Short mmCIF file of C-alpha atoms in Angstrom, two decimals:
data_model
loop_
_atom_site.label_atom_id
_atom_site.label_comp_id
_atom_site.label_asym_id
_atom_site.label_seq_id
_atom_site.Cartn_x
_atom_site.Cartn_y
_atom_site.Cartn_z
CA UNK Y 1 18.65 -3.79 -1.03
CA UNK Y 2 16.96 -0.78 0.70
CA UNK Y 3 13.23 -0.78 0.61
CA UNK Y 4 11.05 2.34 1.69
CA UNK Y 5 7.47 1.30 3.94
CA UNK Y 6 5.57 4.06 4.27
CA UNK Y 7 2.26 3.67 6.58
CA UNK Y 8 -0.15 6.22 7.22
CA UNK Y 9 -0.17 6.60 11.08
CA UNK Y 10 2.63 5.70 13.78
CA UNK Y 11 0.94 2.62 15.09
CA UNK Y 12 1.07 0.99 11.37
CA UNK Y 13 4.96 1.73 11.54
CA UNK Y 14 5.25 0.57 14.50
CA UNK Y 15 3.75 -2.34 13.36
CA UNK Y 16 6.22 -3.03 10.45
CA UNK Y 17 9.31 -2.42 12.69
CA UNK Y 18 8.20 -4.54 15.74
CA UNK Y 19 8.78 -7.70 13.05
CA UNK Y 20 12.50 -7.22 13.70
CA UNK Y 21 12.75 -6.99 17.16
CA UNK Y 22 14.62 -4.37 19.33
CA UNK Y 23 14.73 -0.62 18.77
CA UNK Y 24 14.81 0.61 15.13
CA UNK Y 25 17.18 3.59 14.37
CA UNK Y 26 15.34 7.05 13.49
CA UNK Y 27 16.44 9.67 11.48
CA UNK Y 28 14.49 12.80 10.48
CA UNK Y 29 14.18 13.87 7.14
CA UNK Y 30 11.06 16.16 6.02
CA UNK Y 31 8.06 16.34 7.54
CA UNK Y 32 8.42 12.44 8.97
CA UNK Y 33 10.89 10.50 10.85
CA UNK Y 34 12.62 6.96 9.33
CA UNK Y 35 12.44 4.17 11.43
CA UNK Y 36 15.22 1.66 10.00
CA UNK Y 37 14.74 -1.69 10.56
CA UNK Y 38 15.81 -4.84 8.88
CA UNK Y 39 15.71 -4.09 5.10
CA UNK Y 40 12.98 -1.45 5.74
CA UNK Y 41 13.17 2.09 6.35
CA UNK Y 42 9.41 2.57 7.67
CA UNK Y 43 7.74 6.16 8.00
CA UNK Y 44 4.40 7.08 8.67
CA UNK Y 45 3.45 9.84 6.11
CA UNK Y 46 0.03 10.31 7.13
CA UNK Y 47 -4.00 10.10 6.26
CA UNK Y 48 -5.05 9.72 2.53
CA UNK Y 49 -3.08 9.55 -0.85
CA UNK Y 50 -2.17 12.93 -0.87
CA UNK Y 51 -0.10 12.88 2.26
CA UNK Y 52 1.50 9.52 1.25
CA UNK Y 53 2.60 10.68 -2.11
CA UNK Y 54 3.82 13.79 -0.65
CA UNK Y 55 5.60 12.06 2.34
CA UNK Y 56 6.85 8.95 -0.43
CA UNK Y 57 8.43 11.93 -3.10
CA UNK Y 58 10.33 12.92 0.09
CA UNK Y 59 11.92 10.21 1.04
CA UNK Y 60 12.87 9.16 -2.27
CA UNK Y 61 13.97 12.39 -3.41
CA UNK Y 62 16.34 12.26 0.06
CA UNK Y 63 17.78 8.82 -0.78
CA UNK Y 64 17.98 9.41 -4.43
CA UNK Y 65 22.05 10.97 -3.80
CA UNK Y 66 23.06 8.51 -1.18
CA UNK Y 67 21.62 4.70 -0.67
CA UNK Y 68 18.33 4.58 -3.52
CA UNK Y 69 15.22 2.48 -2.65
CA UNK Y 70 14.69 -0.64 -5.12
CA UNK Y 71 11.25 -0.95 -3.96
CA UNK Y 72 8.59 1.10 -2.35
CA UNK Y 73 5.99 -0.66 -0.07
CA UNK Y 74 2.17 1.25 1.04
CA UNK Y 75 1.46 -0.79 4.34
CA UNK Y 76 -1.17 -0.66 7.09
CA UNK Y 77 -4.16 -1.81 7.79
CA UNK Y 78 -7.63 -1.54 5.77
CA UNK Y 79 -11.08 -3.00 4.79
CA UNK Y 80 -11.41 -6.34 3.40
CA UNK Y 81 -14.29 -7.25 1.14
CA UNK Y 82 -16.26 -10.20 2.18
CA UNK Y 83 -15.81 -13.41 1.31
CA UNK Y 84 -12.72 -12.98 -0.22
CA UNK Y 85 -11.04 -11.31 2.85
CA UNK Y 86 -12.24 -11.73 5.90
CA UNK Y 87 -11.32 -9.79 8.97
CA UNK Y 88 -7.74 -10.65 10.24
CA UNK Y 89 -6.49 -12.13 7.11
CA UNK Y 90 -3.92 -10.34 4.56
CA UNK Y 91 -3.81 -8.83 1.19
CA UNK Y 92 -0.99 -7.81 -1.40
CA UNK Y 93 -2.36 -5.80 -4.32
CA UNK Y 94 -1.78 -7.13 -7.75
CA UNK Y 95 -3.43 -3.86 -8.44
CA UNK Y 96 -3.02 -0.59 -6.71
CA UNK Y 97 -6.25 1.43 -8.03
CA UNK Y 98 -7.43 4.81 -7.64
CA UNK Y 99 -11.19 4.20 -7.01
CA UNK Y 100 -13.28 7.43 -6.62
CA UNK Y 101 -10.25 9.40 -9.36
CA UNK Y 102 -12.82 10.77 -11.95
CA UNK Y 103 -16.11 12.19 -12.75
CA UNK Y 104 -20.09 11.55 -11.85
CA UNK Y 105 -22.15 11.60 -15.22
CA UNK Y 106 -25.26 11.39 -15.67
CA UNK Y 107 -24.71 7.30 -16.53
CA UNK Y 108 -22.30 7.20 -13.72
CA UNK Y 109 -18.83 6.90 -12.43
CA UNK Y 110 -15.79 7.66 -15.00
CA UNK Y 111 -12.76 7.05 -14.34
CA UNK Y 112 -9.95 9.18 -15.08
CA UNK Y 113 -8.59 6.95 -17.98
CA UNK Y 114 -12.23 7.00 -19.10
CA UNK Y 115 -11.98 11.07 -19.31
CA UNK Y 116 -8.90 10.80 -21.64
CA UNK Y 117 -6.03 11.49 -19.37
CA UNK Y 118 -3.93 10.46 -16.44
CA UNK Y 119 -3.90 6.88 -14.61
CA UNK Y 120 -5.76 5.33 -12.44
CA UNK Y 121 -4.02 2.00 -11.45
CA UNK Y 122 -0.36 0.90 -10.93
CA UNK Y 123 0.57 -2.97 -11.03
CA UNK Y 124 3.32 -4.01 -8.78
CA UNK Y 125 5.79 -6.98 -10.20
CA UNK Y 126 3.86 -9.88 -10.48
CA UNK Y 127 6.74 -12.26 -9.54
CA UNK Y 128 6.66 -10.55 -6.00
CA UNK Y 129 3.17 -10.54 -5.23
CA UNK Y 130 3.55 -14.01 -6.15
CA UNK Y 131 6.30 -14.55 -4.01
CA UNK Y 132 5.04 -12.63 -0.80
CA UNK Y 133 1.48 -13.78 -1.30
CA UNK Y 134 3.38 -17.38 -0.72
CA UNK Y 135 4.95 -16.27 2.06
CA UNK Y 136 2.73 -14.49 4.06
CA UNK Y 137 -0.68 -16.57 3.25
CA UNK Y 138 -1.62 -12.83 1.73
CA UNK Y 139 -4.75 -12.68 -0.91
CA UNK Y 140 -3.79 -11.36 -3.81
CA UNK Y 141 -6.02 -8.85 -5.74
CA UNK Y 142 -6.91 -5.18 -6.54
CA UNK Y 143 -6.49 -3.51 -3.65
CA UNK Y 144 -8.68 0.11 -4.04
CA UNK Y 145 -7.65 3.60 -2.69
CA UNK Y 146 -10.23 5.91 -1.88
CA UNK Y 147 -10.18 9.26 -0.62
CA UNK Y 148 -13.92 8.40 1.52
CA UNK Y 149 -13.98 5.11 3.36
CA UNK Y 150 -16.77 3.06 2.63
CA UNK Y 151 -19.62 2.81 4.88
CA UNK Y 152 -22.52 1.78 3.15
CA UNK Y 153 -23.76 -1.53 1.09
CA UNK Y 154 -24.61 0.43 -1.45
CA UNK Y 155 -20.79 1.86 -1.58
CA UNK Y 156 -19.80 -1.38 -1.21
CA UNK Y 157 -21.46 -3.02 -4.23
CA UNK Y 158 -20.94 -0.02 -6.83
CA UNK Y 159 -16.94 -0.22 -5.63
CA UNK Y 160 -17.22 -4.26 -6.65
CA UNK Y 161 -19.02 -3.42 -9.78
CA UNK Y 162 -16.90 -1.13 -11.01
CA UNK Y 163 -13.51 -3.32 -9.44
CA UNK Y 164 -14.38 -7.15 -9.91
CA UNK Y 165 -12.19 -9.08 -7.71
CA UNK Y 166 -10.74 -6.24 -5.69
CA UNK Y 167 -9.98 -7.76 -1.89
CA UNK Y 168 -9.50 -4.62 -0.10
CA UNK Y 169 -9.54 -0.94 0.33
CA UNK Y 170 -7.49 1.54 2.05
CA UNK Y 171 -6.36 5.20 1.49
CA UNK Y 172 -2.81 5.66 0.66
CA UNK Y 173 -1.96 3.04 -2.11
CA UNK Y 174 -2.18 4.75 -5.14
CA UNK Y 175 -0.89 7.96 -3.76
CA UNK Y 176 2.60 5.93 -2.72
CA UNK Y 177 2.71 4.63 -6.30
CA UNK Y 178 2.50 7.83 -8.15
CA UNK Y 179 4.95 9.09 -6.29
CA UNK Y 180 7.65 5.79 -6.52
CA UNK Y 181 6.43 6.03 -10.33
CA UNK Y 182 7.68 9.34 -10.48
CA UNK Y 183 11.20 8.13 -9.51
CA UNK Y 184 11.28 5.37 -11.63
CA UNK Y 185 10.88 2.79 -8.10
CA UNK Y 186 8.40 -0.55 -8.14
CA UNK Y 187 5.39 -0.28 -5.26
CA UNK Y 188 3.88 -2.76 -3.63
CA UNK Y 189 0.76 -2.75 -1.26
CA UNK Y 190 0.21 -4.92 1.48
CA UNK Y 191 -2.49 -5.24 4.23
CA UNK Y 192 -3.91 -6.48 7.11
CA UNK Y 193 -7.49 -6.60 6.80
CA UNK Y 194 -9.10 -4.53 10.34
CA UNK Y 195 -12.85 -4.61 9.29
CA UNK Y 196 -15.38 -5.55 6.66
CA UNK Y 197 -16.21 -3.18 3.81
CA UNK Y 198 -19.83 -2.22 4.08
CA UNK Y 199 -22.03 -0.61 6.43
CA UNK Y 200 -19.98 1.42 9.81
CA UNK Y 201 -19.65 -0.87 12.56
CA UNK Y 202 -16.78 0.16 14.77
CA UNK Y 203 -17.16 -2.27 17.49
CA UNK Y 204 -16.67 -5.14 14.88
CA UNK Y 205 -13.11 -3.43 14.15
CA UNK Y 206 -10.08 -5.72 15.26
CA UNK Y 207 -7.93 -2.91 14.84
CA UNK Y 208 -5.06 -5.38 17.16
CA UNK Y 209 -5.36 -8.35 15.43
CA UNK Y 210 -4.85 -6.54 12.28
CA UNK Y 211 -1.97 -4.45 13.33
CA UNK Y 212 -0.73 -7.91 14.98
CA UNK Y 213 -1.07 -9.84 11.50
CA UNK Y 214 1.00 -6.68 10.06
CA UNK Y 215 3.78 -7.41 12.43
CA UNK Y 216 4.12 -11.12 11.77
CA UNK Y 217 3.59 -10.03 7.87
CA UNK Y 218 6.64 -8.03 7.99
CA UNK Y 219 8.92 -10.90 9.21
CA UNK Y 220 7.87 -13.41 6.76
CA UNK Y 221 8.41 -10.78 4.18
CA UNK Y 222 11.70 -9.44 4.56
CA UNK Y 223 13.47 -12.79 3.59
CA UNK Y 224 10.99 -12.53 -0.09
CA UNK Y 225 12.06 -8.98 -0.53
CA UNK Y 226 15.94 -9.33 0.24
CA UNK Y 227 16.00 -11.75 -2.18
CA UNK Y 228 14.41 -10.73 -5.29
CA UNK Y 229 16.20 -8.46 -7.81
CA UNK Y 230 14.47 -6.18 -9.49
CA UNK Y 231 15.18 -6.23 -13.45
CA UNK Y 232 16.85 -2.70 -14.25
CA UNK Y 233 13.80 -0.39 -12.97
CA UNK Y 234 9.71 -0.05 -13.20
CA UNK Y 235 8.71 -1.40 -16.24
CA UNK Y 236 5.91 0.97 -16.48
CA UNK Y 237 2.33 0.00 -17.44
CA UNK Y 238 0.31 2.09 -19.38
CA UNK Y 239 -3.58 1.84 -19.70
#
């Protein structure tokens, strides 16, 4: 079973592919190069979900004639929110949400759904999270997407207000899931946790360990992913 990774920069990638030891094979296709390694083909689509749906439609779009993906996995590093996870530890999303996708009203945030059209979450299979989360030592929860990262408390609390139980944040999540929902293809988010959510303090940032916890991710995963069979395609949630 093939299985698309798609990071934002090169060092995530790298990363994912360092997990199998060796030098992974790269092909081109457009606007990013493949790294294939193990079960994964790894590519680093860039910054924010816009980039990483655009980069993700790509690459499935180019596989769709020869070798399809069966799953489609948004990878990197991000913020954790404290307690639930700390700096260095993992997540896998049981929820990939779009977190700032709507309107400001007068009595606040609105979500997308909330405005009567389009999505703003994607749930990846549940037996998988299950199964990596058991793997890997990953904490499962909503994992948010936003287009700003968060550098305030005040951020910080309104995101947990409006997101109960959500473990991390990143940017490209929910713009890899659109796109693999598009094509009919599962996602799956998992992180490495590189800093706290909250106020911007880059010299706390263990950009390393988290891009070290990635790596060792990775190799626990692969033997999770090669063996689970996905029943017929996305069963597709709707709000």
């Amino acid at each position: 079973m093939r299985v698309l990774v798609v990071t934002a920069v090169p060092a995530e990638r790298d990363a994912v592919t360092r997990a199998f030891g060796g030098e992974p094979r790269v092909r081109r296709v457009p606007g990013a190069e493949l790294h294939r390694a193990g079960p994964f083909d790894v590519l680093a689509g860039g910054v924010g979900p816009a980039a990483a749906a655009a980069a993700t439609a790509c690459a499935l779009a180019g596989a769709a004639a020869g070798e399809p993906y069966a799953l489609v996995v948004s990878a990197g590093i991000g913020g954790g929110f404290a307690p639930a996870a700390p700096v260095g530890s993992l997540v896998v999303a049981t929820g990939i949400v779009a977190a700032d996708l709507g309107a400001e009203t007068p009595d606040g945030f609105v979500p997308v759904t909330g405005l009567g059209f389009g999505r703003d979450s994607f749930e990846p299979p549940a037996p998988l999270v299950r199964d990596v989360a058991g793997a890997t030592g990953a904490v499962p929860g909503p994992v948010l997407t936003v287009s700003t990262v968060t550098g305030s408390a005040a951020r910080t609390a309104a995101l947990l207000a409006a997101h109960p139980g959500a473990v991390a944040e990143a940017m490209e999540g929910f713009g890899v899931a659109e796109a693999a929902d598009r094509f009919g293809v599962p996602a799956l988010e998992l992180r490495a946790v590189s800093n706290a959510v909250g106020p911007r303090d880059r010299e706390a940032w263990r950009i390393g360990d988290a891009l070290a916890a990635l790596t060792e991710a990775f190799g626990k995963t692969a033997p999770v992913v090669e063996s689970w069979t996905p029943h017929d395609r996305l069963d597709r949630h709707r709000d």
